[in-house]
DNA sequence: GAGTAGATCGGCT
DNA sequence: GCCGATCTACTCG
C-alpha cells in the first residue's frame, strides 16, 4: 500500500538532468512551497519556461556570461535564482544541471493549494496566479531567496499527490523579443 | 476591450 | 545612465 507522503520533496538528482526543456515540462503539476515566519504557502506549478544557458540568447547566461548576478546559475542544480525585473518584480527561477552549466527554469504560474488565506492577504488573487512577478508576490519570494537551496526550510518543491486535469501546451516564451531566433523556441509550458 | 504609461532598482556597458 | 524573462491602473472609445 502506498502512503501519500506530504514531505515527498524532489531529490537532488531531479535538478541535475541535462535537458532543461524536459525538466520544465516535468515541473508542471509539481508543488512549490515557501515558508515565511512559519507560514507555509504552496501550490501546483502550472506554467514554466526553460532557459538553456550558453546557447540561448534569451538567457542571462547566454554565451556563458558569468557575473555576480548569473553566478548562481553556474552552481549545481537545486538552487533558486531570483532577480529583480523592472525594479518592481522578483522573478523566481530554478537552477538545473550540473555545476558550470547555467540552465534555469522560470516559474510563471501556480495554482494555490496550501495557505490560500495567506496568499490572498498578500495580494488579491483568483484561483490561479499567472505571471512570474505575481508568483513571487503570492509566495513572498524576494531577493533574499537568491542562492537559496530547495532542500532547506524556506522553499522547496514536492512531488504532487494529485493528478491535475488538463493538457500541457508548449508555446514560445514571453517578453524576450531581443533573443532573435531563440524567441520562437516553444520552451514555455502551460497547463490548461 | 485594447492600448499605454508609470512604477522603481540591480546589474550591466 | 540605461533598460529589463512585468503588472496594474487608467484612458479612450
Coordinates of C-alpha atoms (C1' of nucleotides) in Angstrom, one line a residue:
Chain A
X1 CA 0.0 0.0 0.0
X2 CA 1.2 3.4 -0.9
X3 CA 1.4 6.2 1.7
X4 CA 1.0 9.7 0.5
X5 CA 4.0 11.5 1.9
X6 CA 3.4 15.2 2.2
X7 CA 7.1 15.8 2.5
X8 CA 8.0 14.0 -0.7
X9 CA 10.5 16.5 -1.9
X10 CA 12.1 16.1 -5.3
X11 CA 15.5 14.6 -5.0
X12 CA 18.6 16.4 -6.0
X13 CA 19.1 14.2 -9.0
X14 CA 16.0 15.6 -10.5
X15 CA 17.6 19.0 -10.9
X16 CA 20.8 17.7 -12.4
X17 CA 19.2 16.4 -15.5
X18 CA 20.8 17.6 -18.7
X19 CA 17.6 18.5 -20.6
X20 CA 16.3 21.7 -19.1
X21 CA 13.4 21.8 -21.5
X22 CA 12.2 18.3 -20.5
X23 CA 12.6 19.4 -16.8
X24 CA 10.5 22.5 -17.4
X25 CA 7.8 20.2 -18.7
X26 CA 8.3 17.8 -15.8
X27 CA 7.9 20.5 -13.2
X28 CA 4.3 21.2 -14.4
X29 CA 2.0 19.7 -11.8
X30 CA 4.6 19.5 -9.0
X31 CA 4.1 21.6 -5.9
X32 CA 6.1 24.6 -4.9
X33 CA 6.2 25.7 -1.3
X34 CA 7.7 28.6 0.7
X35 CA 7.8 29.1 4.5
X36 CA 7.8 32.6 5.8
X37 CA 7.8 33.2 9.5
X38 CA 6.3 29.7 10.0
X39 CA 3.5 30.3 7.5
X40 CA 3.6 27.7 4.7
X41 CA 2.1 28.5 1.4
X42 CA 2.3 26.5 -1.8
X43 CA 0.6 25.4 -4.9
X44 CA 0.8 23.4 -8.2
X45 CA 3.2 24.7 -10.8
X46 CA 1.1 25.3 -13.9
X47 CA 3.5 27.4 -16.1
X48 CA 7.2 27.3 -16.6
X49 CA 9.8 28.5 -19.1
X50 CA 13.2 26.9 -19.9
X51 CA 16.4 29.0 -20.2
X52 CA 19.2 27.0 -21.7
X53 CA 22.3 28.8 -20.6
X54 CA 25.1 29.3 -23.2
X55 CA 23.2 28.6 -26.4
X56 CA 20.1 30.5 -25.5
X57 CA 20.1 34.2 -26.4
X58 CA 17.1 34.8 -24.0
X59 CA 19.1 33.5 -21.0
X60 CA 21.0 35.9 -18.8
X61 CA 23.9 33.4 -19.0
X62 CA 24.0 33.4 -22.8
X63 CA 27.4 32.7 -24.2
X64 CA 28.5 31.7 -20.6
X65 CA 28.2 35.2 -19.4
X66 CA 29.2 34.8 -15.8
X67 CA 28.8 37.8 -13.5
X68 CA 27.7 38.3 -9.9
X69 CA 24.1 38.1 -11.0
X70 CA 24.4 35.0 -13.2
X71 CA 26.8 33.2 -10.8
X72 CA 24.1 31.2 -9.2
X73 CA 23.1 29.6 -12.5
X74 CA 26.5 28.1 -12.8
X75 CA 26.0 26.3 -9.5
X76 CA 24.8 22.7 -9.1
X77 CA 21.1 22.3 -9.8
X78 CA 18.7 22.6 -6.9
X79 CA 19.2 26.3 -6.0
X80 CA 17.0 29.3 -6.6
X81 CA 17.9 32.2 -8.9
X82 CA 15.8 35.3 -8.0
X83 CA 16.3 38.6 -9.7
X84 CA 14.5 41.8 -9.9
X85 CA 12.8 42.9 -13.1
X86 CA 11.6 46.4 -14.0
X87 CA 12.6 47.5 -10.5
X88 CA 9.4 46.1 -9.0
X89 CA 9.1 42.4 -9.6
X90 CA 11.0 39.5 -8.3
X91 CA 11.2 36.5 -10.6
X92 CA 11.9 33.0 -9.4
X93 CA 14.0 30.5 -11.3
X94 CA 15.1 27.0 -10.5
X95 CA 18.7 26.3 -11.3
X96 CA 19.3 23.0 -13.0
X97 CA 22.0 20.8 -14.5
X98 CA 25.4 20.1 -13.0
X99 CA 27.9 22.7 -11.9
X100 CA 29.2 25.1 -14.6
X101 CA 26.2 24.5 -16.9
X102 CA 23.9 27.6 -16.4
X103 CA 20.5 26.2 -17.0
X104 CA 17.4 27.7 -15.3
X105 CA 13.6 27.4 -15.2
X106 CA 11.4 30.4 -14.7
X107 CA 8.2 29.7 -12.7
X108 CA 5.5 31.7 -14.3
X109 CA 2.3 30.4 -12.8
X110 CA 0.9 28.4 -9.9
X111 CA -2.4 27.1 -8.6
X112 CA -2.6 27.9 -4.9
X113 CA -3.3 24.9 -2.6
X114 CA -1.8 25.4 0.8
X115 CA -2.2 28.6 2.8
X116 CA -4.6 30.2 0.4
X117 CA -5.7 32.7 3.0
X118 CA -2.2 33.9 3.4
X119 CA -1.7 34.1 -0.3
X120 CA -4.9 36.1 -0.7
X121 CA -3.8 38.5 2.0
X122 CA -0.6 39.2 0.2
X123 CA -2.4 40.1 -2.9
X124 CA -5.9 39.7 -4.4
X125 CA -5.6 36.6 -6.4
X126 CA -8.2 34.5 -8.1
X127 CA -7.8 30.7 -8.2
X128 CA -4.8 30.9 -10.4
X129 CA -1.7 33.0 -10.1
X130 CA -0.4 33.8 -13.5
X131 CA 2.8 35.8 -14.2
X132 CA 6.2 35.3 -12.6
X133 CA 6.1 38.6 -10.7
X134 CA 2.7 37.5 -9.2
X135 CA 4.0 34.1 -8.2
X136 CA 6.9 35.7 -6.3
X137 CA 4.5 38.1 -4.6
X138 CA 2.0 35.4 -3.7
X139 CA 4.7 33.2 -2.1
X140 CA 6.6 36.2 -0.6
X141 CA 9.7 35.5 -2.6
X142 CA 12.2 38.3 -2.7
X143 CA 15.9 38.8 -3.5
X144 CA 16.9 37.0 -0.2
X145 CA 15.8 33.8 -1.9
X146 CA 18.6 34.1 -4.4
X147 CA 21.1 31.2 -3.9
X148 CA 18.6 29.5 -1.5
X149 CA 18.6 25.7 -1.6
X150 CA 15.5 23.8 -2.5
X151 CA 16.3 21.4 0.4
X152 CA 16.1 23.9 3.2
X153 CA 13.2 25.2 5.3
X154 CA 12.5 28.3 3.2
X155 CA 11.5 27.0 -0.2
X156 CA 11.1 23.6 -1.7
X157 CA 9.4 21.5 -4.4
X158 CA 7.4 18.3 -3.7
X159 CA 6.1 15.6 -5.9
X160 CA 2.3 16.2 -6.1
X161 CA -0.1 13.6 -4.8
X162 CA -2.8 14.6 -7.2
X163 CA -3.1 14.4 -10.9
X164 CA -4.2 17.7 -12.3
X165 CA -6.7 17.8 -15.1
X166 CA -5.7 19.4 -18.3
X167 CA -3.2 19.2 -21.0
X168 CA 0.3 20.7 -21.3
X169 CA 0.9 23.1 -24.1
X170 CA 4.3 24.2 -25.4
X171 CA 4.4 27.8 -26.7
X172 CA 7.1 30.5 -27.3
X173 CA 8.4 32.3 -24.3
X174 CA 7.2 35.7 -23.2
X175 CA 9.0 39.1 -23.3
X176 CA 12.2 38.0 -25.0
X177 CA 12.0 39.5 -28.4
X178 CA 15.6 40.6 -28.1
X179 CA 16.6 37.0 -28.3
X180 CA 16.1 36.9 -32.1
X181 CA 15.6 33.4 -33.5
X182 CA 15.6 31.9 -30.0
X183 CA 12.5 33.9 -29.1
X184 CA 10.5 31.5 -31.2
X185 CA 11.5 28.3 -29.4
X186 CA 8.5 26.6 -27.8
X187 CA 10.1 26.4 -24.4
X188 CA 7.2 27.7 -22.3
X189 CA 5.0 25.1 -20.8
X190 CA 1.5 25.7 -19.6
X191 CA -1.2 23.5 -18.1
X192 CA -4.7 24.2 -19.5
Chain B
dG1 C1' -11.9 45.6 -24.5
dA2 C1' -7.4 47.3 -26.1
dG3 C1' -3.6 50.3 -25.7
dT4 C1' -0.3 52.7 -22.9
dA5 C1' 2.1 55.0 -19.0
dG6 C1' 4.2 54.6 -14.8
dA7 C1' 6.3 52.4 -11.1
dT8 C1' 11.3 51.8 -9.5
dC9 C1' 16.1 49.1 -8.7
dG10 C1' 20.0 45.9 -9.5
dG11 C1' 23.2 44.8 -12.8
dC12 C1' 25.4 45.7 -16.6
dT13 C1' 28.5 48.6 -20.8
Chain C
dG1 C1' 22.9 56.2 -17.2
dC2 C1' 20.0 52.8 -19.2
dC3 C1' 17.0 49.1 -19.5
dG4 C1' 14.7 44.8 -18.4
dA5 C1' 12.4 36.9 -18.6
dT6 C1' 6.4 42.6 -15.6
dC7 C1' 2.0 44.2 -13.7
dT8 C1' -1.5 47.4 -12.8
dA9 C1' -4.4 51.2 -13.5
dC10 C1' -6.3 54.3 -16.2
dT11 C1' -7.5 56.1 -20.5
dC12 C1' -10.3 56.1 -24.7
dG13 C1' -13.7 54.6 -27.3

